[in-house]
Coordinates of C-alpha atoms in Angstrom, one line a residue:
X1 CA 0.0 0.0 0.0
X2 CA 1.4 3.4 -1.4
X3 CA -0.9 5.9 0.0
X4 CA -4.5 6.6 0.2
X5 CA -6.2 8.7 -2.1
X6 CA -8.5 10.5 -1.2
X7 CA -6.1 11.2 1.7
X8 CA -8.4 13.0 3.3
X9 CA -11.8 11.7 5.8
X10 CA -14.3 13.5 7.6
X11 CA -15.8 12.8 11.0
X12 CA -19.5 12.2 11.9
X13 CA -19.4 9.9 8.0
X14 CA -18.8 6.9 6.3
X15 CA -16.2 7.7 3.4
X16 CA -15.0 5.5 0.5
X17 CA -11.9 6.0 -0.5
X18 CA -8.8 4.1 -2.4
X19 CA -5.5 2.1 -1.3
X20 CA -3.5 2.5 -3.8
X21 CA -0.8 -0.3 -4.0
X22 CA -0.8 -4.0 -5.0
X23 CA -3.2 -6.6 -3.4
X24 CA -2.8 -10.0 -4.6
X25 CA -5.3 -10.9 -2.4
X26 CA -8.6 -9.1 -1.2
X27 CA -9.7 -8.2 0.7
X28 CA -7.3 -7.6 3.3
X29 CA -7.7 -6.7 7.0
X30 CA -6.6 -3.1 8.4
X31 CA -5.1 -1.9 11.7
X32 CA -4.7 1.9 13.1
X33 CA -3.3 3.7 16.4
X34 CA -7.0 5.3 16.1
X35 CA -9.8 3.3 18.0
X36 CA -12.6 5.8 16.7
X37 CA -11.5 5.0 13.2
X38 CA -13.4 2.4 11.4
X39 CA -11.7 0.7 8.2
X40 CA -13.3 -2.3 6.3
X41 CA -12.4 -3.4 2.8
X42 CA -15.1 -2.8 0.1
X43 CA -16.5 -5.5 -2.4
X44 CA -14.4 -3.8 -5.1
X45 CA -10.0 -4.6 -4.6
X46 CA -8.1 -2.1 -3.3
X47 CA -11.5 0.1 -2.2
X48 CA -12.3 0.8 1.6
X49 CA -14.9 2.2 4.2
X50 CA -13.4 4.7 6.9
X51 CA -16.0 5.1 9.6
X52 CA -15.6 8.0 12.2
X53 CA -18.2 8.9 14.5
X54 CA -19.3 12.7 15.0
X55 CA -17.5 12.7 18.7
X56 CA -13.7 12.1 16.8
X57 CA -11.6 14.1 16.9
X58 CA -9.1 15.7 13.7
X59 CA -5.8 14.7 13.1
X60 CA -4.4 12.3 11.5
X61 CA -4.4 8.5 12.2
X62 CA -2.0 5.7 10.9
X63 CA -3.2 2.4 9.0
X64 CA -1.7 -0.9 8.0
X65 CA -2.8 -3.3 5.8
X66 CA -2.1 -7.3 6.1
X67 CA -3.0 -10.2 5.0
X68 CA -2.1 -13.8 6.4
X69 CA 1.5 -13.4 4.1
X70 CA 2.5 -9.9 4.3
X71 CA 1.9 -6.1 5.5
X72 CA 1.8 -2.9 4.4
X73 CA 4.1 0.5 5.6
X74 CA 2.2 2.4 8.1
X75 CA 0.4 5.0 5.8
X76 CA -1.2 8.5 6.8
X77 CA -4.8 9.1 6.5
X78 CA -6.1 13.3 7.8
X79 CA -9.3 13.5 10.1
X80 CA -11.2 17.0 9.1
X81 CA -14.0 18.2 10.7
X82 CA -16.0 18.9 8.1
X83 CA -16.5 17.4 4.6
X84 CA -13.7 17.6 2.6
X85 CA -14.1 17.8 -1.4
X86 CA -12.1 16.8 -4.4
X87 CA -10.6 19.3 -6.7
X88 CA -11.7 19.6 -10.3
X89 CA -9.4 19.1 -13.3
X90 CA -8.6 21.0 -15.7
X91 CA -7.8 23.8 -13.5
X92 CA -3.9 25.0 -14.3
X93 CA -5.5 28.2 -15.2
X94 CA -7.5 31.0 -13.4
X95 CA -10.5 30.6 -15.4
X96 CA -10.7 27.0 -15.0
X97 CA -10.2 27.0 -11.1
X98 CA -12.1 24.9 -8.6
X99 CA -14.9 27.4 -6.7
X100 CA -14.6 27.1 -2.6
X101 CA -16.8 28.0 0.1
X102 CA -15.9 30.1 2.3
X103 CA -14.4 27.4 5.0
X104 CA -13.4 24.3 2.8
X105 CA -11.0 21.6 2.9
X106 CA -10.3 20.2 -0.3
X107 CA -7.8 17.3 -1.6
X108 CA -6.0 17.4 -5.0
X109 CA -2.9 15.7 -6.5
X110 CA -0.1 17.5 -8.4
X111 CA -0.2 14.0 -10.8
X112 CA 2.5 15.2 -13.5
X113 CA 4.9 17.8 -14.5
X114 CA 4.0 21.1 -15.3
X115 CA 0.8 20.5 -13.2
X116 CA -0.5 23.8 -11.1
X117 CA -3.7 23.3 -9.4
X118 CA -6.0 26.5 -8.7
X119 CA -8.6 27.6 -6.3
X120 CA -11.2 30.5 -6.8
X121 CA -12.8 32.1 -3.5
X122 CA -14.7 35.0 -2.5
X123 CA -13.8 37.0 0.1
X124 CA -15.1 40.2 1.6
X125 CA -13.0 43.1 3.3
X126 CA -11.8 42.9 6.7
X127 CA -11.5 39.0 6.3
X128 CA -8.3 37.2 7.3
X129 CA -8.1 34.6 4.8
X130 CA -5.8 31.3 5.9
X131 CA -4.7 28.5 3.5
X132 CA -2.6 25.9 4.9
X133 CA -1.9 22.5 3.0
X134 CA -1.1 19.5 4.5
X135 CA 1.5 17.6 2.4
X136 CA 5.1 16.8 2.8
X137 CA 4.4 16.7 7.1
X138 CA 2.5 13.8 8.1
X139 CA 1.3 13.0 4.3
X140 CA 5.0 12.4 3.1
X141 CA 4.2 13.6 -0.3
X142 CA 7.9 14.4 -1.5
X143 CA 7.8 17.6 -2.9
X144 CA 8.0 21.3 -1.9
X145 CA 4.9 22.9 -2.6
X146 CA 5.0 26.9 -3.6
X147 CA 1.7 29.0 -3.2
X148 CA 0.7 31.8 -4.1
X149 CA -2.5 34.4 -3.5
X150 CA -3.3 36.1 -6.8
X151 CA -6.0 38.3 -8.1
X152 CA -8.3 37.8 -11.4
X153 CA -5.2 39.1 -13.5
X154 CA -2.9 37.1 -12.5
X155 CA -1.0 39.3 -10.1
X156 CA 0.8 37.7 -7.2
X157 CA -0.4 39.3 -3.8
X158 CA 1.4 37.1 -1.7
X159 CA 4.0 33.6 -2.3
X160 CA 4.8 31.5 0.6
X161 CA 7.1 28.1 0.6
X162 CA 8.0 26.7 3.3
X163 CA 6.0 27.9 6.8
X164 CA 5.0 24.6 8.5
X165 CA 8.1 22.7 7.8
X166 CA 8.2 23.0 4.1
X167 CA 4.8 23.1 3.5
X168 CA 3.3 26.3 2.6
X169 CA 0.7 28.4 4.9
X170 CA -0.4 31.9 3.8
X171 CA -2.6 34.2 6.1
X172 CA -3.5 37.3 4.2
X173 CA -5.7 40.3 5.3
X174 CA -8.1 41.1 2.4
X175 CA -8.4 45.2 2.0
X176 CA -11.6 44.7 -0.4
X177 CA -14.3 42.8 -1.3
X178 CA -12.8 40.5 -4.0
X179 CA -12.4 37.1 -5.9
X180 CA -8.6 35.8 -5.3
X181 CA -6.9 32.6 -6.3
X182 CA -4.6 30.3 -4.9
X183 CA -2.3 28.6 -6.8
X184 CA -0.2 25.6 -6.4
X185 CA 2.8 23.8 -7.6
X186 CA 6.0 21.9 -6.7
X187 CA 9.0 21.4 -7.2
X188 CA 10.5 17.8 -5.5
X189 CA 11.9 17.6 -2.0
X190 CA 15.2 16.8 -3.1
X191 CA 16.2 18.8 -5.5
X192 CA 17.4 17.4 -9.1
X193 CA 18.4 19.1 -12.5
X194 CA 14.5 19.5 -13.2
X195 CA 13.7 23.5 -13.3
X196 CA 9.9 23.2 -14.4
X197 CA 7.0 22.3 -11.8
X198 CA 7.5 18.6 -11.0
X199 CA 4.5 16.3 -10.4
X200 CA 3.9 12.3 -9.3
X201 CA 1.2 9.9 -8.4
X202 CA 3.1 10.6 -4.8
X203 CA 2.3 14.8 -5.0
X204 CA -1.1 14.3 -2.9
X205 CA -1.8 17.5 -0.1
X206 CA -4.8 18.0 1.7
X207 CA -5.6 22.1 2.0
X208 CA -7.6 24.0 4.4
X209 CA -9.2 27.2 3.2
X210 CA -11.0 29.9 5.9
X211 CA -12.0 33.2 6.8
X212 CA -13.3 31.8 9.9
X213 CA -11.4 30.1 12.9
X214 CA -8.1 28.4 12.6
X215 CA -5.8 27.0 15.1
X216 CA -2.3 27.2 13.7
X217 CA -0.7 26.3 17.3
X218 CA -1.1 25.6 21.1
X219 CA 1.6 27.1 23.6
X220 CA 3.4 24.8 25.5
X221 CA 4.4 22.6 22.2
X222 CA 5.9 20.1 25.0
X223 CA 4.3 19.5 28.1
X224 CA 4.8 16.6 30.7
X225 CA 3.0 13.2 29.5
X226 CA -0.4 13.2 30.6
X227 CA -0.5 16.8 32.7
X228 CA -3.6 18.3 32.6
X229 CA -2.0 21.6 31.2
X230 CA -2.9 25.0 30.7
X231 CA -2.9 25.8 27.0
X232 CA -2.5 28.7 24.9
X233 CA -4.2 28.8 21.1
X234 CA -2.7 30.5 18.6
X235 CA -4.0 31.3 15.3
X236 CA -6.2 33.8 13.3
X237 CA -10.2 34.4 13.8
X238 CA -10.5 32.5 16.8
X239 CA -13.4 33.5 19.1
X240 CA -13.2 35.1 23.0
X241 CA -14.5 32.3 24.6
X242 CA -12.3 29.0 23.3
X243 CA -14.0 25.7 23.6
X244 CA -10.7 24.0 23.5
X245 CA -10.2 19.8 23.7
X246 CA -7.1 17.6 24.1
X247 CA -7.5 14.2 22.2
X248 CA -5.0 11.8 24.6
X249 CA -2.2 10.7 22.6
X250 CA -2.4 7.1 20.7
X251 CA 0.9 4.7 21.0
X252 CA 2.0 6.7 17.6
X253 CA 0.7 10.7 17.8
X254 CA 1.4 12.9 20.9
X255 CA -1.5 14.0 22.3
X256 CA -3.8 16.6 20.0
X257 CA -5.0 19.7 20.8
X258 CA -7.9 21.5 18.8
X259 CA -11.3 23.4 18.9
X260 CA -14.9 22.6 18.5
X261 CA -16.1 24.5 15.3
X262 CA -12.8 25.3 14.3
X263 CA -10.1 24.4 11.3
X264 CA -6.3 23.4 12.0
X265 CA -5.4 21.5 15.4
X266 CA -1.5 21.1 17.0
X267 CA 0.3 18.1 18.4
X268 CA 1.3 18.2 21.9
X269 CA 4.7 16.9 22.4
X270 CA 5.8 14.9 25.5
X271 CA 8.1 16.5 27.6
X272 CA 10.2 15.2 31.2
X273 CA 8.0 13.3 33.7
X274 CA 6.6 15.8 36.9
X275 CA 8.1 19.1 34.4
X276 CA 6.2 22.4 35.3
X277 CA 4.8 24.7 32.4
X278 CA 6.0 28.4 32.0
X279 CA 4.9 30.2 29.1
X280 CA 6.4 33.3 28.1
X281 CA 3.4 36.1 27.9
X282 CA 5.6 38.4 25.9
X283 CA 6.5 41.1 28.4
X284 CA 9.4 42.5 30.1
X285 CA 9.1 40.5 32.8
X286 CA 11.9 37.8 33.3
X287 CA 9.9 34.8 34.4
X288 CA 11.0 32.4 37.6
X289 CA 10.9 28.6 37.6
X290 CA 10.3 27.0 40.7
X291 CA 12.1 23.8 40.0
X292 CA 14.1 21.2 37.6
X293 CA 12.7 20.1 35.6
X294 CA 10.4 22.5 33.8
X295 CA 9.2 23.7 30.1
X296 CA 9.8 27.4 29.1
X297 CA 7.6 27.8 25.8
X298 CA 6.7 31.6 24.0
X299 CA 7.3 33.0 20.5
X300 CA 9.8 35.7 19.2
X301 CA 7.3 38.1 17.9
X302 CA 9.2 41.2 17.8
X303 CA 12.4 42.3 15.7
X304 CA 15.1 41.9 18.3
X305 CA 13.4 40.0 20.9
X306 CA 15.2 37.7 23.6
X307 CA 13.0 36.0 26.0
X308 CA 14.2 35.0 29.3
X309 CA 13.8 33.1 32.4
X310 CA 15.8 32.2 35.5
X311 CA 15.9 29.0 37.8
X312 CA 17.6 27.6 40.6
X313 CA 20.8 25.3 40.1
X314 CA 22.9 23.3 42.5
X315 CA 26.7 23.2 42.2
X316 CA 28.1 20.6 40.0
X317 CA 24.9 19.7 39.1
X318 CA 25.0 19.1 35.3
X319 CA 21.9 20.6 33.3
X320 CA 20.8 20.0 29.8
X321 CA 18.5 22.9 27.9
X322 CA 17.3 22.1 24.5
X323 CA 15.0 23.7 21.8
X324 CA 11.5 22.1 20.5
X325 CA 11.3 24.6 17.2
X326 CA 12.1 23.9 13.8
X327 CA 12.0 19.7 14.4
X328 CA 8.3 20.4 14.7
X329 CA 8.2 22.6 11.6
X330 CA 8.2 25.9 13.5
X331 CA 11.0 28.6 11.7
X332 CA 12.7 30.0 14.7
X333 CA 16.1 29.7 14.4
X334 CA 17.0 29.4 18.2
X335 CA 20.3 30.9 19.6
X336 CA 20.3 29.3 23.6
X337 CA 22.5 31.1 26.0
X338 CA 22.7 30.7 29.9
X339 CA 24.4 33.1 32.2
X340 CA 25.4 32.9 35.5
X341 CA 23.7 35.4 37.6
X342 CA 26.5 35.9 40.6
X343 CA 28.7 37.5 38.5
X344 CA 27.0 37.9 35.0
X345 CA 29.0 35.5 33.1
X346 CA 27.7 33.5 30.4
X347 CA 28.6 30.0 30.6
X348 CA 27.1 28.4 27.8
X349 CA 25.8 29.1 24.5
X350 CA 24.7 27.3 21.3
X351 CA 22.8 27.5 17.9
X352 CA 22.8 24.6 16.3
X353 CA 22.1 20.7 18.1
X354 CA 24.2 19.1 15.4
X355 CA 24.5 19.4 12.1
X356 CA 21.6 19.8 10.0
X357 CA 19.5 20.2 13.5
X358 CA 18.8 24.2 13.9
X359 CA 17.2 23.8 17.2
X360 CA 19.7 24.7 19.7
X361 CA 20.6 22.6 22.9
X362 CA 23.2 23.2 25.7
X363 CA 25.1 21.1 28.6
X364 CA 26.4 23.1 31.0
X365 CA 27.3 21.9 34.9
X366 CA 26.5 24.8 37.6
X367 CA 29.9 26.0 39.1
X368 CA 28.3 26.9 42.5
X369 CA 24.5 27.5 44.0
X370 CA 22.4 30.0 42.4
X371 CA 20.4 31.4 40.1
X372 CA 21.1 31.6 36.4
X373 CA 19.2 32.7 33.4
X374 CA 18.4 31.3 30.4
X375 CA 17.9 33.6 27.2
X376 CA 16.4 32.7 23.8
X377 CA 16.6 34.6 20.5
X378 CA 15.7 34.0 16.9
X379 CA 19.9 33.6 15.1
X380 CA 19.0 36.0 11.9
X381 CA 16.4 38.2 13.6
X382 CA 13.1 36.3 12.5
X383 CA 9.8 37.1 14.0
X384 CA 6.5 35.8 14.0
X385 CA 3.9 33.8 15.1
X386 CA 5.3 30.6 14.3
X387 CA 8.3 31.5 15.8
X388 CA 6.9 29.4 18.3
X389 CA 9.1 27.2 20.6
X390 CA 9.6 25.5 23.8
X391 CA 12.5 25.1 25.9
X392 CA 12.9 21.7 27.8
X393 CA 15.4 22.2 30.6
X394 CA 16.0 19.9 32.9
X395 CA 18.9 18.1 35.1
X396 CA 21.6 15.9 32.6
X397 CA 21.1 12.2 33.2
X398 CA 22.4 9.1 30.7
X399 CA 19.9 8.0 28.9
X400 CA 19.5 5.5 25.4
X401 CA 17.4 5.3 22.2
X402 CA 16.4 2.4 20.3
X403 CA 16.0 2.8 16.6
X404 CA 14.5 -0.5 14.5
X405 CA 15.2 -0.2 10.6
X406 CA 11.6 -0.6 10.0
X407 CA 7.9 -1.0 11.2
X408 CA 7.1 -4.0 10.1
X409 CA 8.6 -7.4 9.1
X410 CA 8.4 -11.0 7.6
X411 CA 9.5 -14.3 8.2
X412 CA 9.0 -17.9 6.2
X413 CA 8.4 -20.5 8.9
X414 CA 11.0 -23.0 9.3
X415 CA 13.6 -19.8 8.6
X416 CA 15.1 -17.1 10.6
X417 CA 15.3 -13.3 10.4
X418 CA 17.8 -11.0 11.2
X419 CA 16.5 -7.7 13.0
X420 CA 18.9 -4.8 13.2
X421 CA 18.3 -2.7 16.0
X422 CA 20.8 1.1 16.2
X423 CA 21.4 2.2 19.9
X424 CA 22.1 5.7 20.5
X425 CA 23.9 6.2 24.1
X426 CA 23.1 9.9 25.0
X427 CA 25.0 11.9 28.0
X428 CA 27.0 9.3 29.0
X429 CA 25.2 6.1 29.3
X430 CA 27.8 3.6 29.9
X431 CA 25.7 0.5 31.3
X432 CA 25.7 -2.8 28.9
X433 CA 22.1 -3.7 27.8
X434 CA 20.2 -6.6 27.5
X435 CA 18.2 -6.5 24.2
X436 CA 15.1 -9.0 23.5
X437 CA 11.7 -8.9 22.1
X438 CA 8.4 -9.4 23.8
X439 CA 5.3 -10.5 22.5
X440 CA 6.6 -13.2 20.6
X441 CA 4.0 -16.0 19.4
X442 CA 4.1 -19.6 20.0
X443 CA 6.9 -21.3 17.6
X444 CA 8.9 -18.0 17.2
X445 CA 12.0 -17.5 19.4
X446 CA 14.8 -14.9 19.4
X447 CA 17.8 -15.3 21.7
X448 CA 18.5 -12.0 23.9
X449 CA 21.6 -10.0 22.8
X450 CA 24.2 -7.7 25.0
X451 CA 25.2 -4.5 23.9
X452 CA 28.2 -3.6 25.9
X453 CA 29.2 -0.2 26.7
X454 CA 32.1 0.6 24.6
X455 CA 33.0 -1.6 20.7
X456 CA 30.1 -2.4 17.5
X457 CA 27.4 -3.5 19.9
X458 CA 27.6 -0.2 22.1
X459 CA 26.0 1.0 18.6
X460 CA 24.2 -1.6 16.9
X461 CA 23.0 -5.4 17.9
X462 CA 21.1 -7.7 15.9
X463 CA 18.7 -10.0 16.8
X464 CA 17.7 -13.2 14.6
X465 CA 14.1 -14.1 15.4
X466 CA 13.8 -18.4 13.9
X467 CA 10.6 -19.4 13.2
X468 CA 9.1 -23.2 13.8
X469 CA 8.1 -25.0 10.8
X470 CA 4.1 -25.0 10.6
X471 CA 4.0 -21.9 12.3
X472 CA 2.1 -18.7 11.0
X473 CA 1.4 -15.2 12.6
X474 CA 0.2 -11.7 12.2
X475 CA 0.5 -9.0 14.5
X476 CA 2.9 -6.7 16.8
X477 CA 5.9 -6.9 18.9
X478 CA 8.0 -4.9 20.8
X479 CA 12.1 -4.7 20.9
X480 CA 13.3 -3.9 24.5
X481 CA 16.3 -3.2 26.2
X482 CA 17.1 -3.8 29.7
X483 CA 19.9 -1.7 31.3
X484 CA 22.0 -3.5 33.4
X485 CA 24.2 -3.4 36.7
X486 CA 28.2 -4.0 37.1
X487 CA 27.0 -7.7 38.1
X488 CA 24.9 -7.9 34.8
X489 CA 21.4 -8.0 37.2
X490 CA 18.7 -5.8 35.5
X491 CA 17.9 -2.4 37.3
X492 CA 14.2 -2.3 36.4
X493 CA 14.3 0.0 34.1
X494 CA 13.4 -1.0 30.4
X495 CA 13.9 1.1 27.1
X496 CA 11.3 0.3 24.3
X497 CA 13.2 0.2 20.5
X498 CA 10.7 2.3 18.3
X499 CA 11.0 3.2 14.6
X500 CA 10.5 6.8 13.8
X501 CA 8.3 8.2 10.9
X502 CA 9.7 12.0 11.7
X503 CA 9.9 13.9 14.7
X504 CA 6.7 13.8 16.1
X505 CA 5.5 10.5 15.3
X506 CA 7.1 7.1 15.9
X507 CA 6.0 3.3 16.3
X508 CA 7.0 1.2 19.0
X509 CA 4.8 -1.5 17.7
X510 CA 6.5 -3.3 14.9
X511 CA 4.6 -5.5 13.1
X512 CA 5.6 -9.3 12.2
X513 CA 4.3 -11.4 9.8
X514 CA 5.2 -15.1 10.1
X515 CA 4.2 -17.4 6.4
X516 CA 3.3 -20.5 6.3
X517 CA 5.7 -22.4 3.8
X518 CA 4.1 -25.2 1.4

């Protein structure tokens, strides 16, 4: 399965819509992180019914497709609120464009080169007009969509590229009652020798069209998992009384914030366990945390504008700061500094994680008792409202990750598998690890592996998962890794391997398929 087209479903309806892919055999069974989300396969190959009840929430949930001798990728599928429409070919040109209401979401597919898709809408003066698309982030179409707002002549009133990651989001303040157009195209994600618009079966978007309310953001973007946090919307037309909702977060998707009756909604990151919230409220005030840890979110709205906030540290204490921006396609560029208030030194400061990772992030250990202040600013003096960020700081402790290669995988019975499994040691984790897998069914074993603390399995183990003859199975399990003590006895502690889509969502249910052999 390739991707779903239309890529789009509405709650409160029963939509048909089609797999795209190869399917030997149909139907085929379906599985999502969603449990609102109802999927059955059609008469017809390849066609099936979503079902979401009026109660669901939007979003977006993630599906998989299986059969007794294989499984799909996990693919996206969008939750909208309201019903979402197809656009209408031909329309590369302004008078052929595709007529919108005046809140719409709509689905269309760049399908070949040279392809520009246009939108016609009526808007009156005094409107704030938003249209965001939904592509490359959480859809995975690989291109980089342009868009532009022009008027019945073809003037361009306003080009955007790449707002929410490098999809394009345009808000525009209409002087004039007036038909505009928005226009589409694309060039791909990675860039080749090609310098027309380029198109694929793969260039599908969703786009959300309004003069009404849209939520573009909620302030913290991290909170502590499962705190019943106070939370700030952010976007255009939104009403004085906000009749917010947090959707809990499913074993893929953090947890989802959004409004009744509105467009857009905003993915709640996890942050440290017991972290307090402090959201910057754009002031002069330099804000106080209470304790370690804690999450210091705001935005850089102003040219020039360095937010700040001070908090208690304990000598040779070591303390780790780091940005939640740009990895969850917000623009600031963050520059993190932290001074030492006793004698106004700065002691640490950094723009860039790594390389190719803008967010910033500092280590620094706290020479004596005291209070110290952490200051964040935009590097090239951007400024707006999704300049959005939060700051996770919190005392410096080892800790691992556990990357699998993949989310799903297959096995002949009476053979074995090799599973590749990438360990990333963070902050000094030194211990050695016991890695094994959980959840295995009858007639499938897998020896436990040790990844010691220094050589190739400090990095990387495999495990080799044989599979009984006769034996046949379809379904998840989980990669864990036990840290253990300087006599090898496990500390209680466990460390679940997970396979990451991007930066917000990530699997740590990987899917095995065991086939029966003639």
């Amino acid at each position: 399965m390739d991707r779903f087209y239309p890529p789009v479903v509405s709650v409160g309806r029963e939509t048909l819509i089609q797999a795209e892919g190869k399917f030997p055999k149909w139907p085929v069974k379906f599985v999502c992180d969603r449990v609102d989300v109802e999927i059955a396969a059609a008469d017809e190959s390849g066609k099936l019914k979503v079902t979401l009840p009026a109660s669901s929430a939007p979003g977006v949930t993630w599906v998989r497709c299986y059969d007794e001798a294989s499984a799909s990728n996990l693919i996206p599928l969008l939750i909208e609120p309201i019903p979402a429409a197809s656009e209408v070919e031909p329309n590369n040109k302004i008078a052929d464009a595709t007529s919108l209401e005046s809140t719409s979401v709509i689905y269309g597919r760049l399908e070949k080169n040279g392809d520009v898709d246009t939108y016609r809408m009526s808007v009156k003066q005094g409107d704030t007009l938003v249209i965001s698309v939904i592509a490359n982030r959480y859809l995975r179409s690989p291109m980089d969509m342009v868009l532009q707002l022009v008027d019945a002549r073809g003037n361009v009133l306003a080009q955007v590229d790449d707002v929410r990651g490098i999809d394009p989001q345009l808000v525009y303040q209409v002087d004039d009652d007036v038909e505009l157009f928005g226009r589409m195209f694309a060039f791909p994600e990675t860039p080749n020798s090609t310098i027309s618009y380029a198109g694929a079966s793969s260039f599908v978007y969703g786009l959300r069209v309004t003069n009404g309310p849209f939520v573009d953001h909620a302030l913290p973007l991290v909170a502590a998992p499962n705190e019943q946090f106070e939370t700030s919307p952010v976007g255009w037309n939104l009403p004085p009384k906000i009749d917010a909702v947090t959707q809990p977060s499913t074993t893929m998707t953090p947890a989802l914030f959004y409004l009744k009756d509105a467009l857009g909604w905003h993915h709640q990151v996890a942050g440290p366990e017991n972290s307090i919230g402090i959201v910057e409220r754009n002031d002069t005030t330099v804000l106080q945390a209470d304790s370690v840890p804690f999450v210091f979110s705001g935005h850089i709205s102003e040219l020039g504008e360095t937010d700040r906030v001070r908090f208690q540290c304990s000598k040779a204490t070591k303390y780790r700061a780091s940005v939640h921006s740009q990895t969850l396609g917000f623009l600031l560029d963050s520059v993190l500094a932290i001074t030492s208030l006793s004698d106004s030194k700065e002691v640490a400061r950094n723009d860039d994680r790594e390389r190719n990772v803008a967010d910033a992030a500092i280590e620094f250990t706290a020479s004596e008792d005291g209070v110290y202040e952490l200051s964040i600013s935009d590097l090239v003096d951007g400024y707006s409202p999704r300049h959005a960020y939060s700051v996770v700081i919190e005392k410096s402790e080892p800790k691992i990750e556990l990357l699998a290669a993949n989310d799903h995988f297959s096995v002949k019975a009476g053979e074995s598998l090799d599973i590749p499994v990438s360990i990333q040691r963070k902050y000094g984790f030194d211990q050695k690890l016991r890695v094994l897998v959980e959840n295995l069914p009858h007639g499938v074993k897998a020896e436990e592996v040790m990844s010691e603390p220094k050589g190739d399995s400090s990095k990387s183990v495999t495990l080799k998962l044989t599979a009984e003859k006769g034996s046949t199975f379809s379904g998840n399990i989980r990669i864990v890794a036990q840290p253990l003590d300087p006599d090898d006895k496990a500390d209680g502690s466990t460390v679940t391997a997970v396979h990451r889509i991007d930066s917000l969502i990530e699997t740590p249910d990987l899917w095995l398929t065991v086939v029966e052999t003639p």
